[in-house]
Short mmCIF file of C-alpha atoms in Angstrom, two decimals:
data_model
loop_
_atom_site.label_atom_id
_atom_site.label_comp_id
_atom_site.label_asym_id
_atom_site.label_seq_id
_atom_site.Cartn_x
_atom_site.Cartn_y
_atom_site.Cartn_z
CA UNK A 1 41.79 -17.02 -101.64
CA UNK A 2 38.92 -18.08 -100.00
CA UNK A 3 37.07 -15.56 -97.44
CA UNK A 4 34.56 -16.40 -95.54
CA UNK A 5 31.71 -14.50 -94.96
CA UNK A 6 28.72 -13.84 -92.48
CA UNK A 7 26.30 -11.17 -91.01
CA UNK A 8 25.61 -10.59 -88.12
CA UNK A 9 22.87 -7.44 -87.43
CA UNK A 10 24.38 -4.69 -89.29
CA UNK A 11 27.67 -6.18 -89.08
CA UNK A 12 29.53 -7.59 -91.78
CA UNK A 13 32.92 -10.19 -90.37
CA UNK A 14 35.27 -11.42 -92.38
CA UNK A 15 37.65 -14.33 -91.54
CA UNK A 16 40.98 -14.27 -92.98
CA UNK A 17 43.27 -17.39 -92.70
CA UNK A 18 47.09 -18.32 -93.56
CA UNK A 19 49.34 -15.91 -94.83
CA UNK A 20 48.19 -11.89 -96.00
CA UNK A 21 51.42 -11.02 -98.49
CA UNK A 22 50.99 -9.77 -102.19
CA UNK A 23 50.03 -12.86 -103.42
CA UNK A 24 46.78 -12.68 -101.90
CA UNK A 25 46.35 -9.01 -101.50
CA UNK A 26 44.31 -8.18 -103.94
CA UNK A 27 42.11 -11.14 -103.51
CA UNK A 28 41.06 -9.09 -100.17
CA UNK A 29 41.28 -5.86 -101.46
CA UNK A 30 38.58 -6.67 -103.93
CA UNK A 31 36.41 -8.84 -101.62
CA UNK A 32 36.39 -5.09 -98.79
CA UNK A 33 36.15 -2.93 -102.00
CA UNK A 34 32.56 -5.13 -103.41
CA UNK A 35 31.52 -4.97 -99.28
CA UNK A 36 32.38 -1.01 -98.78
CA UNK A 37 31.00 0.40 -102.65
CA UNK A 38 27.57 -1.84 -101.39
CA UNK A 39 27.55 0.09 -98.61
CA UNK A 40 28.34 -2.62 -95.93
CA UNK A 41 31.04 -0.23 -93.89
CA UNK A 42 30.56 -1.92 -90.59
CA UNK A 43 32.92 -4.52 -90.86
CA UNK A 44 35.16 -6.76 -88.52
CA UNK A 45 38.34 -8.99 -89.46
CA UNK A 46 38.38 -12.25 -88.02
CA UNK A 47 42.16 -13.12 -87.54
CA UNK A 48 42.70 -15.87 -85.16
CA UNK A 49 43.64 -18.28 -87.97
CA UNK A 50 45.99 -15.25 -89.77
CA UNK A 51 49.82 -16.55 -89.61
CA UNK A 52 51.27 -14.02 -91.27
CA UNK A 53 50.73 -10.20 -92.25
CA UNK A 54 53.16 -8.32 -94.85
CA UNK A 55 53.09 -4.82 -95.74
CA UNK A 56 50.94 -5.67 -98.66
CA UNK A 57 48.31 -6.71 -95.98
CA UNK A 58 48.80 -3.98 -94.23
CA UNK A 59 48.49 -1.45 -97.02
CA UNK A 60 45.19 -2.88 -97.84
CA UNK A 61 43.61 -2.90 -94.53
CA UNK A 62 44.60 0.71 -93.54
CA UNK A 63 43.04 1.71 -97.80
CA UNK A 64 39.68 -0.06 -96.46
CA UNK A 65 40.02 1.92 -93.22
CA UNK A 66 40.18 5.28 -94.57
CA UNK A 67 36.74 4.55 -97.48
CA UNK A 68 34.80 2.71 -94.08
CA UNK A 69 35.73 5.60 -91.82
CA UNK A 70 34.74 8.52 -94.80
CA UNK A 71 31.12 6.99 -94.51
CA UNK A 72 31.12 6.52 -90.96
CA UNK A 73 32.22 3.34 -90.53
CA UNK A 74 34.86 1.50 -89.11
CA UNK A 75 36.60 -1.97 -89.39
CA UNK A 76 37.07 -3.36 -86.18
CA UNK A 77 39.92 -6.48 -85.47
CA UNK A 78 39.53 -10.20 -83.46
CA UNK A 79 41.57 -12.31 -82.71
CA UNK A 80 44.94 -11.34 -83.60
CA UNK A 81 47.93 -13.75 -82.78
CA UNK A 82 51.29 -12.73 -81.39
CA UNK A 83 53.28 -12.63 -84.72
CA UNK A 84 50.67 -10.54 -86.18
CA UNK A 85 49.84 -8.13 -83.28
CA UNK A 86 53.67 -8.00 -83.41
CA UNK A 87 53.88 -6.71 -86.98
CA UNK A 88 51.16 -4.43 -86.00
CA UNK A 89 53.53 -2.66 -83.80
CA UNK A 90 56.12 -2.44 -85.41
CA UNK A 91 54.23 -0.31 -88.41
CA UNK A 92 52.02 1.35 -85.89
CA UNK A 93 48.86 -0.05 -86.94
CA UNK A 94 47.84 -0.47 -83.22
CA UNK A 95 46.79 3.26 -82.84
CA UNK A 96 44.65 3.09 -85.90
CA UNK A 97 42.47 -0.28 -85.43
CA UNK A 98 40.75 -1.07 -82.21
CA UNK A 99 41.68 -4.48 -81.71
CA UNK A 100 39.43 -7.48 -79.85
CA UNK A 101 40.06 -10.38 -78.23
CA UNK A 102 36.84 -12.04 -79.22
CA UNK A 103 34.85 -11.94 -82.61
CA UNK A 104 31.26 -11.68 -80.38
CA UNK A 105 33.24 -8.32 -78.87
CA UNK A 106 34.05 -6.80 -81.64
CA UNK A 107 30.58 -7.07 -83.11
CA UNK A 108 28.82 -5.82 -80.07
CA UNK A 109 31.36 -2.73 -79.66
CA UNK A 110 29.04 -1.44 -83.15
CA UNK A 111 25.88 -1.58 -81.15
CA UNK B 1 62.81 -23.35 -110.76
CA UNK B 2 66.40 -24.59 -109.23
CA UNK B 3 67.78 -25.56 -105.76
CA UNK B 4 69.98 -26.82 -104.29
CA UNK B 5 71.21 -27.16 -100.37
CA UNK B 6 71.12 -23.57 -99.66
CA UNK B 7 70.67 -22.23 -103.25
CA UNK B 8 66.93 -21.22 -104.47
CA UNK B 9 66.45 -19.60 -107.61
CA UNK B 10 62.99 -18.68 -108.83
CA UNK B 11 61.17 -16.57 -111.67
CA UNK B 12 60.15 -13.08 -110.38
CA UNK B 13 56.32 -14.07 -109.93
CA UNK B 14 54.12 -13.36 -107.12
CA UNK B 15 53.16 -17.07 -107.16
CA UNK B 16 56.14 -18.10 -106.66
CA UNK B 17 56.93 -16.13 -103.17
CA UNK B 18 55.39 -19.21 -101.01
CA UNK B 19 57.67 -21.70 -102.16
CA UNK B 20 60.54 -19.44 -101.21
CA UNK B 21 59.55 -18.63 -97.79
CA UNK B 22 59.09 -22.31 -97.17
CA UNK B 23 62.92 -22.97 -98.79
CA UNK B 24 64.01 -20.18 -96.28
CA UNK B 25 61.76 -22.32 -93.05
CA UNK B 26 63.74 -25.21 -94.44
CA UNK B 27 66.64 -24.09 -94.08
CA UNK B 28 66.26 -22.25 -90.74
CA UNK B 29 64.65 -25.35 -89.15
CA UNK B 30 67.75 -27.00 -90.17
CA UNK B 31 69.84 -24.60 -87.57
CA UNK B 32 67.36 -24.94 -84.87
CA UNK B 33 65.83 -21.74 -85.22
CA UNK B 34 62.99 -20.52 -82.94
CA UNK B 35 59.52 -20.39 -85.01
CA UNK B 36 59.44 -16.40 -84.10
CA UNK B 37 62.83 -16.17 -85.74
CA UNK B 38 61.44 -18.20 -89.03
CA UNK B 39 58.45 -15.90 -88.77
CA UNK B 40 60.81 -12.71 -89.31
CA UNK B 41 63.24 -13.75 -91.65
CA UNK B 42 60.33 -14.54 -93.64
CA UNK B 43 58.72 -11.12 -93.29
CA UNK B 44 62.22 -9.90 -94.47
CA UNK B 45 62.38 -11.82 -97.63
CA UNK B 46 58.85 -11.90 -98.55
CA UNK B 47 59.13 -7.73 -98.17
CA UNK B 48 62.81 -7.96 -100.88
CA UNK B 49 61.00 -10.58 -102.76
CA UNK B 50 57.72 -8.50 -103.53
CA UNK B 51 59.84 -5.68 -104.19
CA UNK B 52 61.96 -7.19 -106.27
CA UNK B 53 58.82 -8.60 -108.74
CA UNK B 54 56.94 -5.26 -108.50
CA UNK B 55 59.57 -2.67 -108.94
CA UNK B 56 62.91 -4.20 -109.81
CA UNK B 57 61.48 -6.50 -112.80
CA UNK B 58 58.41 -4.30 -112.59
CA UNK B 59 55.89 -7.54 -113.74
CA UNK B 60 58.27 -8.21 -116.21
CA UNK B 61 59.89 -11.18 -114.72
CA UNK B 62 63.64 -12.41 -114.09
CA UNK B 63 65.09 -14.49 -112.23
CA UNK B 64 65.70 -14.39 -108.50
CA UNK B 65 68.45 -15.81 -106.31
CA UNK B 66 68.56 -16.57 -102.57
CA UNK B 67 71.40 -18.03 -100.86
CA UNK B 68 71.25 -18.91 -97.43
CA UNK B 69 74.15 -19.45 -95.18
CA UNK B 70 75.25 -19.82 -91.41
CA UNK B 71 77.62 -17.70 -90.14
CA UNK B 72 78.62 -17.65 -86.54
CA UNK B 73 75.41 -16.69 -84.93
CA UNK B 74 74.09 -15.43 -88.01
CA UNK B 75 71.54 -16.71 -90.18
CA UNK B 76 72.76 -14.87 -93.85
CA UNK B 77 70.29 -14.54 -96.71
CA UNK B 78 71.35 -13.00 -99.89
CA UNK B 79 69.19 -11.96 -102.64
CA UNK B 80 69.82 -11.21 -106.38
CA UNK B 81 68.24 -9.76 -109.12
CA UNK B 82 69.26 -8.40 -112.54
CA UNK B 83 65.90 -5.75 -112.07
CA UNK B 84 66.14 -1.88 -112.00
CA UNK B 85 68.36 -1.09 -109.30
CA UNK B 86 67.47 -0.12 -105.47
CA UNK B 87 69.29 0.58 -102.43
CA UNK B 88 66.88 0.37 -99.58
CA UNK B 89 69.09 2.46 -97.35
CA UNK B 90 67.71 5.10 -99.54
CA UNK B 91 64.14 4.67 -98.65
CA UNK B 92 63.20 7.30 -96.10
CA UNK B 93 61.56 6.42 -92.70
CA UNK B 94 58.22 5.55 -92.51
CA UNK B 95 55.40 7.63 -90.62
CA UNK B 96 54.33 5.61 -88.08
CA UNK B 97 52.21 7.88 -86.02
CA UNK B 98 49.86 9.93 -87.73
CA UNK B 99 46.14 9.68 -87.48
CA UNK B 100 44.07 7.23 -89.63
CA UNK B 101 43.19 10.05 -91.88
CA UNK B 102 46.69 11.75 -92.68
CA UNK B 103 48.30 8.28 -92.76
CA UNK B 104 50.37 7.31 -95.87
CA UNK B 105 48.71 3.85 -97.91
CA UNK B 106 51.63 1.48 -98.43
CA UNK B 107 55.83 2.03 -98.50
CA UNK B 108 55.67 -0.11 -95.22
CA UNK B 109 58.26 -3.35 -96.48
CA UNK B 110 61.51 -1.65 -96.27
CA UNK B 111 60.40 -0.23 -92.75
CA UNK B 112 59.17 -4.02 -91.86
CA UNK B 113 62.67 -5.60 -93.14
CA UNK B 114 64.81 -3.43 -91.22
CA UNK B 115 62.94 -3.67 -87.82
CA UNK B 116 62.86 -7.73 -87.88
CA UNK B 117 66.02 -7.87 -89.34
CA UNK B 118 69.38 -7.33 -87.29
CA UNK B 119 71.23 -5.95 -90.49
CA UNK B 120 70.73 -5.15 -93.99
CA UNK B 121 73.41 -4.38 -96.58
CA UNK B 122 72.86 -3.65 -100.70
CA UNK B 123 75.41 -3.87 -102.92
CA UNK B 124 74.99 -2.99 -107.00
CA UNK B 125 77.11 -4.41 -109.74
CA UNK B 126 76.49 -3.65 -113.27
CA UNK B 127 77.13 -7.31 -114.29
CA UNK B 128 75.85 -8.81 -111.02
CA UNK B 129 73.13 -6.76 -110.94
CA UNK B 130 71.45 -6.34 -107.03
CA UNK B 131 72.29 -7.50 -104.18
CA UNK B 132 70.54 -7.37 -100.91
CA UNK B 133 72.56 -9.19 -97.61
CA UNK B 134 69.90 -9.74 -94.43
CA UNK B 135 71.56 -10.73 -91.36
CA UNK B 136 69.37 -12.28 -88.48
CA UNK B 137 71.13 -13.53 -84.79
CA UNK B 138 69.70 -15.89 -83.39
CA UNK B 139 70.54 -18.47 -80.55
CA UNK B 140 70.52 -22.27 -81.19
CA UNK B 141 68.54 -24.20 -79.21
CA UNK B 142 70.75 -27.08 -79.93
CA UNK B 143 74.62 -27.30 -81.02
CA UNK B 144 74.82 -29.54 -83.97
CA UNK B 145 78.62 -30.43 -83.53
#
């Protein structure tokens, strides 16, 4: 899966696209474990073109969340659509993330 | 990899789980579901599907059946496996309200297919093997007569 990347200041953001089930778990997992163990803990996910979120996503965000927060980070979310703000919910994820409507927001809120 | 009109039957592999949620938009399109209803019956199967791969067949691959069917309101879909079996009904409820730091890593799907779903039955035979039965209502937007 491919993941865009950029930096902006101290801030890492991530854009994921299309569908975050198992079969691409693990390509994420391994692209926010390489960010986190080089330190990069200030990180937001770029979701406006995410369809689709499974628990497999899920798990793998909230893993990344606890190793960013241990170090004093945090991993901040933009964009979200309906369906996936919806599945959010429903595993109350809301409570954990603080959530953006804009990318350029959720990059300043680290400043 | 087999099909026929409401008959998909793939090998266990996580590869294969996109071409089954698209066989399960097929068919739903068909009945004039909403896109949100597509969007959760999906969630539903990809969640039976993943566990199905990972735990059932643990990696070891199999073969997996889904049959979808109309009944009444409801939009059926029935999965089989010949895998370990497991009765989700078993599964425990999820915490969903702890803090970031007590919070549990994973064990979300079974929580996932029973909130999007309206129903969900298991049945195990020792020749059949699993069975899971997912029922969703939904409205048609049109009445194919």
């Amino acid at each position: 899966m491919d993941i865009p990347e950029k930096t902006v200041g101290k801030v890492i953001v991530l854009s994921i696209s299309g569908r975050l089930n198992a079969s691409v778990a693990n390509d994420v997992e391994r692209k926010l474990n390489s960010l986190i163990s080089s330190d990069q803990v200030r990180l937001v996910m770029e979701l406006g073109q995410l369809e689709y979120i499974s628990s497999s996503g899920l798990r793998v965000l909230l893993a990344a969340l606890k190793m960013v927060k241990k170090e004093g980070g945090d991993i901040r979310l933009a964009s979200l659509q309906t369906y996936v703000k919806e599945v959010f919910d429903i595993a109350g994820f809301i409570p954990l993330f603080r959530i953006f409507d804009k990318e350029g927001d959720a990059v300043e809120s680290f400043e | 990899m087999t099909s026929n009109k409401n008959k998909f039957e793939v090998e266990s592999k996580l590869e294969n789980v996109p071409a089954i949620l698209d066989f399960i938009a097929e068919k739903m399109e068909e009945d004039i579901a909403s896109e949100a209803t597509i969007a959760k019956v999906q969630l539903a199967v990809d969640e039976a599907c993943t566990n199905i791969i990972n735990y059932a067949y643990s990696g070891h691959g199999g073969l997996i059946t889904i049959i979808c069917e109309l009944v009444g309101d409801d939009f059926v879909v029935t999965i089989r496996d010949k895998g370990k079996p497991f009765d989700p009904r078993m599964v425990p409820p999820s915490d969903l309200e702890s803090e970031w730091d007590k919070r549990k890593v994973g064990g979300l799907g079974i929580h996932l297919i029973r909130a999007v779903m309206d129903d969900v039955n298991y049945e195990f035979d020792a020749v059949k093997g699993n069975t899971l039965i997912m029922r969703k209502r939904f409205m048609r937007e049109n009445s194919k007569s």
